[in-house]
Each structure stands twice: as structure tokens, then as C-alpha cells.
Tab-separated table of C-alpha atoms in Angstrom:
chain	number	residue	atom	x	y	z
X	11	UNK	CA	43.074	40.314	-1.519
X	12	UNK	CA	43.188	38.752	-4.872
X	13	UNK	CA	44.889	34.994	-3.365
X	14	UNK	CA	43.184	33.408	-7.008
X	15	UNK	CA	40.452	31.528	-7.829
X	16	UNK	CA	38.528	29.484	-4.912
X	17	UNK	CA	39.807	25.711	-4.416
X	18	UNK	CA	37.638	22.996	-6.405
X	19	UNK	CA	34.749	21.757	-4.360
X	20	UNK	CA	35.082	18.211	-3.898
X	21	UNK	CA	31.309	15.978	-4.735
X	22	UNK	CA	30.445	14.245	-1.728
X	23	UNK	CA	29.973	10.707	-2.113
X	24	UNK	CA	26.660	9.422	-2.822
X	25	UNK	CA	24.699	6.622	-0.141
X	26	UNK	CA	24.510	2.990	-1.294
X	27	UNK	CA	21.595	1.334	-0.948
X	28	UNK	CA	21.675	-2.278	-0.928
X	29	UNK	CA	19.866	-3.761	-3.891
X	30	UNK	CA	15.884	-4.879	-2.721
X	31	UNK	CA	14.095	-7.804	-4.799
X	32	UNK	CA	10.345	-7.525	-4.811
X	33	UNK	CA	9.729	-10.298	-1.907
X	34	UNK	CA	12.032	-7.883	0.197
X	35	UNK	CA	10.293	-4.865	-0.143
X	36	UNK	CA	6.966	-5.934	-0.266
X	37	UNK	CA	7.288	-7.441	3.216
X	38	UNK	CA	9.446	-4.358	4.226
X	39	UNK	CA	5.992	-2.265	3.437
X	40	UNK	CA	3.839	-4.876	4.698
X	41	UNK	CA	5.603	-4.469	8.214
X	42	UNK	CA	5.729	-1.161	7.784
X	43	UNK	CA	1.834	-0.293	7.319
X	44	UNK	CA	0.086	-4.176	7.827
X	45	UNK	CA	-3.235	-2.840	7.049
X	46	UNK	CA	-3.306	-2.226	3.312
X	47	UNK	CA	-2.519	-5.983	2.322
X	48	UNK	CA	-5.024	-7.182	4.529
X	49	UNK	CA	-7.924	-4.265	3.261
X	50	UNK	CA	-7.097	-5.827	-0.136
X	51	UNK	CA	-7.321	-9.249	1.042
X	52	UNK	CA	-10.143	-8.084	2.815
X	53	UNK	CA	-11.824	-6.416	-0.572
X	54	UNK	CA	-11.033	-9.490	-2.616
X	55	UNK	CA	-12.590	-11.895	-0.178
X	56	UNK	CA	-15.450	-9.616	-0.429
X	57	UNK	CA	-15.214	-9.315	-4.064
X	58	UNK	CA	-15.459	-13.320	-4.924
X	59	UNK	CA	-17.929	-14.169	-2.523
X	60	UNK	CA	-20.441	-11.665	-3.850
X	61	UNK	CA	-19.644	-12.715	-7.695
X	62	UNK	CA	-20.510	-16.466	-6.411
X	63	UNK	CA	-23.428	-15.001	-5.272
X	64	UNK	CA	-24.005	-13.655	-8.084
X	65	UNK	CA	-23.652	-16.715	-10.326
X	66	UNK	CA	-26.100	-18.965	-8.063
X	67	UNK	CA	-28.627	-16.240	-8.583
X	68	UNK	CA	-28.798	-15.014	-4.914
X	69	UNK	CA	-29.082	-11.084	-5.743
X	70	UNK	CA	-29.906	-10.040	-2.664
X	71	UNK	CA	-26.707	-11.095	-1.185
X	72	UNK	CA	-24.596	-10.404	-4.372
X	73	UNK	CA	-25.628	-6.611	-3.893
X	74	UNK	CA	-25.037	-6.702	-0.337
X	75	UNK	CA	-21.648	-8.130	-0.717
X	76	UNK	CA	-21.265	-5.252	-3.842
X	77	UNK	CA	-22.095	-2.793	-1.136
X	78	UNK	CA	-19.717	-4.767	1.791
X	79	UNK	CA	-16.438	-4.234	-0.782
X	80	UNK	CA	-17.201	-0.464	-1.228
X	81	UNK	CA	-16.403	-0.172	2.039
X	82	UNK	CA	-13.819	-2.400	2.203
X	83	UNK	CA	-12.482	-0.101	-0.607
X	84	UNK	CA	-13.099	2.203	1.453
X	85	UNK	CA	-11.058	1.064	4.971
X	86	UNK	CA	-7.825	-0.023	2.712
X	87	UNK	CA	-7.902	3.588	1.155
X	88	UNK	CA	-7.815	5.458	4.782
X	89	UNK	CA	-5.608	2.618	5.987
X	90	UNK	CA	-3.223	3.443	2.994
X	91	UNK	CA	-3.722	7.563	3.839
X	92	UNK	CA	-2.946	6.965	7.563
X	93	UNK	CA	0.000	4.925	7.104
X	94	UNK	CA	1.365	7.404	4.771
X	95	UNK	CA	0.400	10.279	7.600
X	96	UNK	CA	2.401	7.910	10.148
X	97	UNK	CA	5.387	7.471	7.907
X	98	UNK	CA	6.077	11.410	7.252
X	99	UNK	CA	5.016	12.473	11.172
X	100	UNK	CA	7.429	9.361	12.010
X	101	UNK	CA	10.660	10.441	9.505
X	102	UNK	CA	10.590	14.324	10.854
């Protein structure tokens, strides 16, 4: 029964991934889940209107717009949780 000690398991070979630049992946994610980048854009737009506002003097608008990115905040964040949702339910 004793035939001596077990053969040497052999290492399977790793996967190769082709290199990916930042251009390449960032439009790889953007196609991937296209409404984070535009939330953000979104949120910025938001952002430097309101501090405009702000530097004419309009307050009343400068809050509003204060108020308007919070939500935009808000829509990239559960854009950025449901594409992340989408991605696992779509890899199983």
C-alpha cells in the first residue's frame, strides 16, 4: 500500500491580463455604469453655479443651488450603489 510519497502537484498557470492605462479603464467603467460620471458632472455643474451665485450676492439662489447638489450627491451615490448591485447580480 505504501507505493511512496504522492507525485508533486504542478502550480497552475496564472491569467494575464493585458496591461490598462487610465483613459482605458476609465471609459471601460464609464460604459460599464454611465451614471456616476454624469452625477458628478451633474454635482459639479451644480456646485459652480451656486458659488457664482454666491459671489454676485444672490443668496437665495446660492442656497438653493447648495440644497440642488445635496441631492445631486445624493443620485450619483445610489447610482454608484446600483451599479455595483448590477455588476455582482450580473458576474454570478
Amino acid at each position: 500500500m505504501a507505493a511512496g510519497p504522492p507525485p508533486p502537484l504542478e502550480p497552475s498557470p496564472l491569467p494575464v491580463f493585458p496591461e490598462e492605462g487610465f483613459v482605458e479603464k476609465f471609459l471601460r467603467k464609464t460604459r460599464e455604469n454611465p451614471l456616476v460620471p454624469l452625477g458628478c458632472l451633474c454635482t459639479v455643474g451644480v456646485l459652480a453655479y451656486g458659488m457664482i451665485c454666491f459671489k454676485k450676492g444672490n443668496t437665495r439662489r446660492s442656497q438653493l443651488m447648495m440644497r440642488a447638489r445635496v441631492v445631486a450627491q445624493g443620485v450619483t451615490i445610489a447610482a454608484l450603489v446600483g451599479g455595483m448591485v448590477a455588476t455582482t447580480v450580473k458576474s454570478r
